[in-house]
Short mmCIF file of C-alpha atoms in Angstrom, two decimals:
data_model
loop_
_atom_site.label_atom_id
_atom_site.label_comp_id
_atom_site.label_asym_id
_atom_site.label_seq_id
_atom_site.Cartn_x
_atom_site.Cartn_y
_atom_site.Cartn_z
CA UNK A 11 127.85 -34.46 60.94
CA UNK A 12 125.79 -32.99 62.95
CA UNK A 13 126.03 -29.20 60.81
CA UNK A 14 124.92 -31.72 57.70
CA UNK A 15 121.89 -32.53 60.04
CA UNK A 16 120.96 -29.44 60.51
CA UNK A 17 121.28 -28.27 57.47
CA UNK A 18 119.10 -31.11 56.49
CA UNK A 19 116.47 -29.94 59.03
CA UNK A 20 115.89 -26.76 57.86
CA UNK A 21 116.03 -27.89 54.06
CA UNK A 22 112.65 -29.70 55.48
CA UNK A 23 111.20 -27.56 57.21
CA UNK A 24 111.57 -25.18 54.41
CA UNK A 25 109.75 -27.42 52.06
CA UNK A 26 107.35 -28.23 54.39
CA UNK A 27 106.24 -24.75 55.12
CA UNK A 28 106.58 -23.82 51.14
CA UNK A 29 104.76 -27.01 50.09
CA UNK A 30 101.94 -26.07 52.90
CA UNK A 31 101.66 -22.52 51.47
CA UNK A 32 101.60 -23.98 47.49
CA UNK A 33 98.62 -26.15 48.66
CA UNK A 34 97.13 -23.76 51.07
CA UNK A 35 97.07 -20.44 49.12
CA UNK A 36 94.70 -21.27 46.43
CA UNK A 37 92.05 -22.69 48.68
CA UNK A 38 92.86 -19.30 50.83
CA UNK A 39 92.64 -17.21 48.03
CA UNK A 40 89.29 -18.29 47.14
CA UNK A 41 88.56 -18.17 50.34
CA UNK A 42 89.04 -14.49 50.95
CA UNK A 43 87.88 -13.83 47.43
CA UNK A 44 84.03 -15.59 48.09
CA UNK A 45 84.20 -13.45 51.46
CA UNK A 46 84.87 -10.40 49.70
CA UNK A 47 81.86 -11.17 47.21
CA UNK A 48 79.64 -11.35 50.11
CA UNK A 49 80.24 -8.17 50.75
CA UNK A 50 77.04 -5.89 49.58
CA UNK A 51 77.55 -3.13 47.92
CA UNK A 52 74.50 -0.37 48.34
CA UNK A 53 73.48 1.49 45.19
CA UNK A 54 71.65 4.32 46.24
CA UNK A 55 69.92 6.76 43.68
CA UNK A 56 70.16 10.40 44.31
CA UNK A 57 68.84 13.25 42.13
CA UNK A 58 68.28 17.43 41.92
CA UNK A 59 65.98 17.91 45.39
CA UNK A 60 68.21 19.37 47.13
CA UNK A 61 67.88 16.31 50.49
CA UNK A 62 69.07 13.80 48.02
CA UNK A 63 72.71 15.43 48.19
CA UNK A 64 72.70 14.68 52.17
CA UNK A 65 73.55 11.36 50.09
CA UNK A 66 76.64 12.90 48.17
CA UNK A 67 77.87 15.06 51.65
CA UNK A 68 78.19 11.56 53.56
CA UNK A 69 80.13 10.47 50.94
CA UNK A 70 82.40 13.35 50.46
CA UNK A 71 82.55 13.84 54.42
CA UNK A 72 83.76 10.14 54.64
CA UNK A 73 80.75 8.59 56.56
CA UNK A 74 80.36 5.90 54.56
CA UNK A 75 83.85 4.45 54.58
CA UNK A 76 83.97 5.35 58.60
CA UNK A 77 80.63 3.05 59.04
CA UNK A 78 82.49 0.20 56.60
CA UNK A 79 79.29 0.39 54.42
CA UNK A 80 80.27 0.26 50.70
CA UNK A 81 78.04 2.55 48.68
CA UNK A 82 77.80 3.71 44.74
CA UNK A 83 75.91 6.46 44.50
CA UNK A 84 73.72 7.01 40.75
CA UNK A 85 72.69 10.26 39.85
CA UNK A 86 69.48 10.44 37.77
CA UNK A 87 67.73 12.73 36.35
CA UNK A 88 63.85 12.40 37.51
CA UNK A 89 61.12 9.94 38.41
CA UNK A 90 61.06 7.94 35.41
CA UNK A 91 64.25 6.64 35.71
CA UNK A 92 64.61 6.09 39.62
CA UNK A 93 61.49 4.15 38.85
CA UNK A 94 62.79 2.29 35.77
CA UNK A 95 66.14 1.06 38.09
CA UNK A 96 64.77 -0.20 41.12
CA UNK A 97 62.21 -2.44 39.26
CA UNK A 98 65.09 -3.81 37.26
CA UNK A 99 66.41 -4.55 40.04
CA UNK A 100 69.54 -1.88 39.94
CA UNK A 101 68.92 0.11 43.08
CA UNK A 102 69.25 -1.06 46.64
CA UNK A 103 68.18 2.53 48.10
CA UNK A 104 66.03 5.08 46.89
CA UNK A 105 64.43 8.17 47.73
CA UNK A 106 60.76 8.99 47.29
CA UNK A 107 57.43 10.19 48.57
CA UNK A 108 55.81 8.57 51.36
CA UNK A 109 52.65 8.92 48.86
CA UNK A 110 54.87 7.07 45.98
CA UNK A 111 55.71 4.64 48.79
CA UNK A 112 52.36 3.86 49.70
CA UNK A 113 51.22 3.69 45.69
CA UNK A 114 54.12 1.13 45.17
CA UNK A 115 53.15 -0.84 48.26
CA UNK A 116 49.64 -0.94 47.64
CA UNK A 117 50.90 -2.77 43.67
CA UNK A 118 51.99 -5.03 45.54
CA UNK A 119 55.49 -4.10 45.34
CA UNK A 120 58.08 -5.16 48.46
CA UNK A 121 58.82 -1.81 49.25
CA UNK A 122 59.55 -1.03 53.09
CA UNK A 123 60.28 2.78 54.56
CA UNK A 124 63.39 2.33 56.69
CA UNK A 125 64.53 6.14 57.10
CA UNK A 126 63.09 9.59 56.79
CA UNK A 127 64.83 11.87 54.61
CA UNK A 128 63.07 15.01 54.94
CA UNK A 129 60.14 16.54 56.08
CA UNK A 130 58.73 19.92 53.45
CA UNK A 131 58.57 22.77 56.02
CA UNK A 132 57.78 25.41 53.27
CA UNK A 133 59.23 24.18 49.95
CA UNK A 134 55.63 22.67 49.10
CA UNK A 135 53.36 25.84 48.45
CA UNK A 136 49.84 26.93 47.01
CA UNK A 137 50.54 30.06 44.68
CA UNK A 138 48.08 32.37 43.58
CA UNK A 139 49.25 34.53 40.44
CA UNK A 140 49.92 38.14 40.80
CA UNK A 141 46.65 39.49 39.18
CA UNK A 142 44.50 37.54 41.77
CA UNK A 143 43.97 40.20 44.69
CA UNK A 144 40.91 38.44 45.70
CA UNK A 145 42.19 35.24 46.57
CA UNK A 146 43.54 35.28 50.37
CA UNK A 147 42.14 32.08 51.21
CA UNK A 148 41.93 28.28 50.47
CA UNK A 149 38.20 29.05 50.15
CA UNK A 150 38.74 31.65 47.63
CA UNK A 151 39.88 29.38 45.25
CA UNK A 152 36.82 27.66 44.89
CA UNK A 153 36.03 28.17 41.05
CA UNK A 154 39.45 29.48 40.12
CA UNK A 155 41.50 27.42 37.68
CA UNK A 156 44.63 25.63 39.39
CA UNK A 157 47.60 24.24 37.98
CA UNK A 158 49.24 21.33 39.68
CA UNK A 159 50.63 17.49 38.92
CA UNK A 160 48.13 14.78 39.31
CA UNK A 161 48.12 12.18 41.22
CA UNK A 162 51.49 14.31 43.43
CA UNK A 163 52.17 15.26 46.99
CA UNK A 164 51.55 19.02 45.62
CA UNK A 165 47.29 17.24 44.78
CA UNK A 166 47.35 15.68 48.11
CA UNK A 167 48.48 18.86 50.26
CA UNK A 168 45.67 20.78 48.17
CA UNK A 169 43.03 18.05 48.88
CA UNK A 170 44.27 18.44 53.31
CA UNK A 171 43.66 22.16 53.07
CA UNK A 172 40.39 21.90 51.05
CA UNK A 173 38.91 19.22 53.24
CA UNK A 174 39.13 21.52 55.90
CA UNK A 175 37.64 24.28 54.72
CA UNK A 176 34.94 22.18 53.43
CA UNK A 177 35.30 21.87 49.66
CA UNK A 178 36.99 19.81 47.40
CA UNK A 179 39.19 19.65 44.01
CA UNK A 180 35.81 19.01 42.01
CA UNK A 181 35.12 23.07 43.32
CA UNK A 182 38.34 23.90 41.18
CA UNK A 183 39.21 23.71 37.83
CA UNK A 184 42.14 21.70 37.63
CA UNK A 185 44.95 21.78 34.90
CA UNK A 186 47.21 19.09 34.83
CA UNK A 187 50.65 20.63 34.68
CA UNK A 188 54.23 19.43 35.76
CA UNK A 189 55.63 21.29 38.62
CA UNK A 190 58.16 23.05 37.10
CA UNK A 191 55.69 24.53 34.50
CA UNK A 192 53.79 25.98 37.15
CA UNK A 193 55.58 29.27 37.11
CA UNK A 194 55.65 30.81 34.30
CA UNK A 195 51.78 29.81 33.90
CA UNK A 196 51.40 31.88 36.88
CA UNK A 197 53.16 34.66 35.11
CA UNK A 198 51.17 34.88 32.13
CA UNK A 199 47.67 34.40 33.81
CA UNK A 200 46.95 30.90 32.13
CA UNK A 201 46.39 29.46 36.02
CA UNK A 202 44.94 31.87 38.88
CA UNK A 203 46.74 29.42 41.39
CA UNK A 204 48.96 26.58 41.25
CA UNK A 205 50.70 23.69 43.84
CA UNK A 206 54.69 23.18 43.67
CA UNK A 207 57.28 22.86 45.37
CA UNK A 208 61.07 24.01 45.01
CA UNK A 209 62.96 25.34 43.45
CA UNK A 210 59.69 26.47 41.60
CA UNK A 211 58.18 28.00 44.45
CA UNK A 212 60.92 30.20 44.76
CA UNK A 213 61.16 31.25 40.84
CA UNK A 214 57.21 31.67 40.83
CA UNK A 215 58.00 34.45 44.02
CA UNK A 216 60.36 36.30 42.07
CA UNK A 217 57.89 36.00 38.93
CA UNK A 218 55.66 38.40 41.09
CA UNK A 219 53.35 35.08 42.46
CA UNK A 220 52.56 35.05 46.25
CA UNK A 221 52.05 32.48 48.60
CA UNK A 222 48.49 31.51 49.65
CA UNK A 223 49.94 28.91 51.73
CA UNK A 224 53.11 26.74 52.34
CA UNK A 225 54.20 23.48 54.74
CA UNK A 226 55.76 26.05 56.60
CA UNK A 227 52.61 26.09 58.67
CA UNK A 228 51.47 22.70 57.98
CA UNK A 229 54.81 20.48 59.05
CA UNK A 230 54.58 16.50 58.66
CA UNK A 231 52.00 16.56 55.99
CA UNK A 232 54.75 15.79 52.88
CA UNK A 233 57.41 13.27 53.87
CA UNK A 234 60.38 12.22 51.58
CA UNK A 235 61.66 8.87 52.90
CA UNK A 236 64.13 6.43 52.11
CA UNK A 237 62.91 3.32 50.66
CA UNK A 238 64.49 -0.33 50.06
CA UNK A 239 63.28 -3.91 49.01
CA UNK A 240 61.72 -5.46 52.37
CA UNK A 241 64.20 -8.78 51.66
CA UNK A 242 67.47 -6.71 51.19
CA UNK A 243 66.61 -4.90 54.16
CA UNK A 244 66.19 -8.27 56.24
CA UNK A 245 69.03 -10.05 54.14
CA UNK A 246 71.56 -7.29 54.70
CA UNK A 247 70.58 -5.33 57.92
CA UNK A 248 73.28 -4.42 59.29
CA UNK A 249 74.91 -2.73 55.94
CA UNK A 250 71.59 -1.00 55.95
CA UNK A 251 71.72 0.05 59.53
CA UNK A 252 75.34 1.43 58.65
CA UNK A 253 74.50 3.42 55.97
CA UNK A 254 71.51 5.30 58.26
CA UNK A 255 74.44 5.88 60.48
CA UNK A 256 76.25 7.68 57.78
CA UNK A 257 73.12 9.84 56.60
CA UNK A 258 72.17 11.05 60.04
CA UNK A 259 75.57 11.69 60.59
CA UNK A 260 75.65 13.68 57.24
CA UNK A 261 72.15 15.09 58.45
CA UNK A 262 73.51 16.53 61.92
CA UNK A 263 77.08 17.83 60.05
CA UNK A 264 74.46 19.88 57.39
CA UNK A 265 72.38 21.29 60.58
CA UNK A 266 75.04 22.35 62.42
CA UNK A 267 76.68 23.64 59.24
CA UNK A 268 74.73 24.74 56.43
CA UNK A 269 76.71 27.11 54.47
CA UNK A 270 80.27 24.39 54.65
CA UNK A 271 77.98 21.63 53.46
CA UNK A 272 76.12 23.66 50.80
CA UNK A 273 79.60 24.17 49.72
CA UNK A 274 79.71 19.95 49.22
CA UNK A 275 76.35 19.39 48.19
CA UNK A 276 76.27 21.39 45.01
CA UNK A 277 78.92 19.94 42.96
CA UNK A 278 76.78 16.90 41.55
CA UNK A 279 74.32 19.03 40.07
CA UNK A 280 77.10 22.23 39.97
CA UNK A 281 73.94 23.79 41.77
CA UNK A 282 74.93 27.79 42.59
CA UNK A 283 75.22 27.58 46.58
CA UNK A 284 72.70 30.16 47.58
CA UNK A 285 69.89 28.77 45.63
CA UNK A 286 70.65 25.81 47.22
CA UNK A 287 70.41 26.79 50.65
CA UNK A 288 67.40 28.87 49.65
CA UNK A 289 65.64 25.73 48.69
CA UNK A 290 66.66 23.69 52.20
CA UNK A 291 65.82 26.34 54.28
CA UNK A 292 62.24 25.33 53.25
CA UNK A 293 62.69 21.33 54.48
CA UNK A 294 63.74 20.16 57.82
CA UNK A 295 66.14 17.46 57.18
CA UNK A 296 65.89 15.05 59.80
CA UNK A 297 67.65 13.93 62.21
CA UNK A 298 67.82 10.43 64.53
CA UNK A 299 65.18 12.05 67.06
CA UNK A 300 63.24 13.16 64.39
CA UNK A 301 62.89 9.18 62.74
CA UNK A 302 62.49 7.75 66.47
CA UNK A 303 59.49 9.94 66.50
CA UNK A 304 58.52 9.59 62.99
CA UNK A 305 58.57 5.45 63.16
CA UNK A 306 56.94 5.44 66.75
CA UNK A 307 53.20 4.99 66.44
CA UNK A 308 51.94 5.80 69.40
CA UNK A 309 53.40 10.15 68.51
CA UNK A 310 50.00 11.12 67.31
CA UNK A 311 50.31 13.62 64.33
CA UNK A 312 53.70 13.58 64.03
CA UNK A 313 53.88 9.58 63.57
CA UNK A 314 54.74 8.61 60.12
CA UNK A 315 52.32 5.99 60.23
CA UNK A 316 49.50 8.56 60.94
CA UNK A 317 50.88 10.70 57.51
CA UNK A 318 50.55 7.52 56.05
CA UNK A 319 46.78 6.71 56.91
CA UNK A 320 45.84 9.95 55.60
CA UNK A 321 48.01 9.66 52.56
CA UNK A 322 46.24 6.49 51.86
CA UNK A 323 42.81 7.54 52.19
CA UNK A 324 43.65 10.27 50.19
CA UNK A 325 44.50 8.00 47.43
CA UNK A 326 41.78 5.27 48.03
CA UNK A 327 39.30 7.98 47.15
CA UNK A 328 40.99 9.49 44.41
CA UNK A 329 40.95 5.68 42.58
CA UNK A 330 44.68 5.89 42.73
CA UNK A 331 45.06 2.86 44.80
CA UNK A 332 43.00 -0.36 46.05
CA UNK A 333 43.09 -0.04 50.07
CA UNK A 334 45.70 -2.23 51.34
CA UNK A 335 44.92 -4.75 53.75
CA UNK A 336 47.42 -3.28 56.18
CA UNK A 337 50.31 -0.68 56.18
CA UNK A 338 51.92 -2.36 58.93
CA UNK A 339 54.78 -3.67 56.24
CA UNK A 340 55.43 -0.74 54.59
CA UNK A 341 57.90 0.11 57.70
CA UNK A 342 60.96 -1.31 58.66
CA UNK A 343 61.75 -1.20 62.73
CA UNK A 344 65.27 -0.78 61.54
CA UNK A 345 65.30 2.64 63.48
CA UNK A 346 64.01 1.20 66.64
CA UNK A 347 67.29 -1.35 65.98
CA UNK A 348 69.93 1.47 65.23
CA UNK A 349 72.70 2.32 67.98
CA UNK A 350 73.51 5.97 67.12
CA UNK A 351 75.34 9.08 68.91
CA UNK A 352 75.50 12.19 67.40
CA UNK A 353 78.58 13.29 66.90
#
């Protein structure tokens, strides 16, 4: 009788449990499903310039998935189309000028700098052609035709050096030109001078060109930054603050060693590894000092903020932009947030 019993005991206790888990494990399952849907996954655009593929060597090197930040990387293949994806809405991070920044801003666009990517510490670059001996100056170019993008970084950095030496563009005559045209119009003598930056400035030097002058001497004055929508940076924070983890962490692994990531980084574009660490040894990719000093306002010159001002004074009296009521948006105090160690 009492082996029946217990045998009757555990036939209930059986069902019970079984009967639990029948009713349970849907409304667990959807549970753990919604959870997982919560989950944001970052889709950050990455293309050619060579600080981009800091992007692909945190990836490779594991940073991402050691941070627990999920992250799809898109390639693209210029401007037009990083443009074209985050206003439709299908990017979550994207690299650009801080003068694109400030242009998208001042539209009215809810754009917010949250990291530093780079600063140009020689790969921007005034050329003058081969056949111009005369030229050893910025004042020398006054009157000489000059090739260069409008409305670009490479027209700002021009506009810096001529404002110091007391001219202007409207001295020059300017020829509207992408970048990568820039040397071989050097070549053939159809420009006396032109502004661009790499890999161009590099073919334009072995195309006979020299340099006039580079952001070798003038650091902080072209920034490449990081970029997000203000509201995804405030909804998801912390998966933001995780991926900057994994980028500076990528960042200090590419400083330390070059050549082994050079190795990683040129397999997107199948980029040939010493052209590509030609082209970053013009740029200073940053590190987490570098964006506590960039994103602190009170660093003088070397204060993103006070890039910015110029930047958008620059543009104000080019008629590129309307001045903006206040740039105090445009950055995110993520940074000041951020608990990092090198490793």
């Amino acid at each position: 009788m009492l082996k029946r019993n217990l045998v009757l005991i555990v036939f209930l206790l059986v069902l019970a449990v079984t009967g639990a888990a029948a009713f349970f494990y849907p409304q667990l399952s959807s549970f753990i499903a919604e959870k997982e849907s919560d989950v944001k996954t970052l889709r950050v655009l990455y293309g050619e310039w060579p600080p981009d593929l800091i992007a692909y060597l945190a990836q490779e090197k594991g940073y991402f998935e050691e941070e627990g930040v999920s992250v799809e990387l898109v390639k693209i293949g210029g401007f037009e189309e990083l443009f074209e994806l985050v206003d439709n809405n299908e990017a979550d991070v994207w690299p650009v000028t801080l003068l694109d920044a400030i242009i998208a801003y001042s539209e009215g666009k809810d754009w917010q700098i949250f990291l530093v990517e780079d600063y140009s510490a020689g790969a921007d670059a005034v050329l003058v052609a081969e056949s111009q001996t005369d030229i050893e100056s910025i004042e020398d170019l006054k009157g000489k035709t000059v090739g260069l993008e409008e409305g670009t970084v490479g027209e700002f950095f021009l506009q810096i050096l001529l404002s110091r030496s007391g001219s202007s563009l409207e001295d020059l005559e300017i020829v509207d030109m992408s970048f990568d045209e820039i040397p071989a119009a050097l070549a053939d003598g159809s420009i006396d001078a032109g502004v661009t930056y790499e890999p161009a400035v590099t073919e334009s030097v072995n195309q006979g060109a020299r340099v006039l002058v580079d952001t070798e001497k003038e650091r902080g004055v072209i920034a490449d930054v990081y970029a997000a929508h203000q509201s995804e940076l405030e909804n998801y924070s912390e998966e933001y603050k995780k991926f900057m983890r994994a980028i500076l962490k990528a960042a200090d692994f590419y400083n330390e060693n070059p050549e082994e990531a050079a190795e990683i980084m040129k397999e997107p574009f199948e980029s040939d590894t010493d052209e590509l660490l030609e082209g970053l040894s013009n740029l200073q990719i940053t590190t987490h000092r570098d964006n506590q000093t960039a994103f602190d306002r009170n660093s003088g010159f070397a204060s993103l903020y006070t890039g910015a001002k110029q930047a958008e004074q620059y543009l104000e009296e080019e008629g590129i932009i309307t001045p903006a009521a206040s740039l105090n948006e445009l950055f995110s105090n993520l940074i000041d947030e951020l608990n990092y160690e090198s490793e």
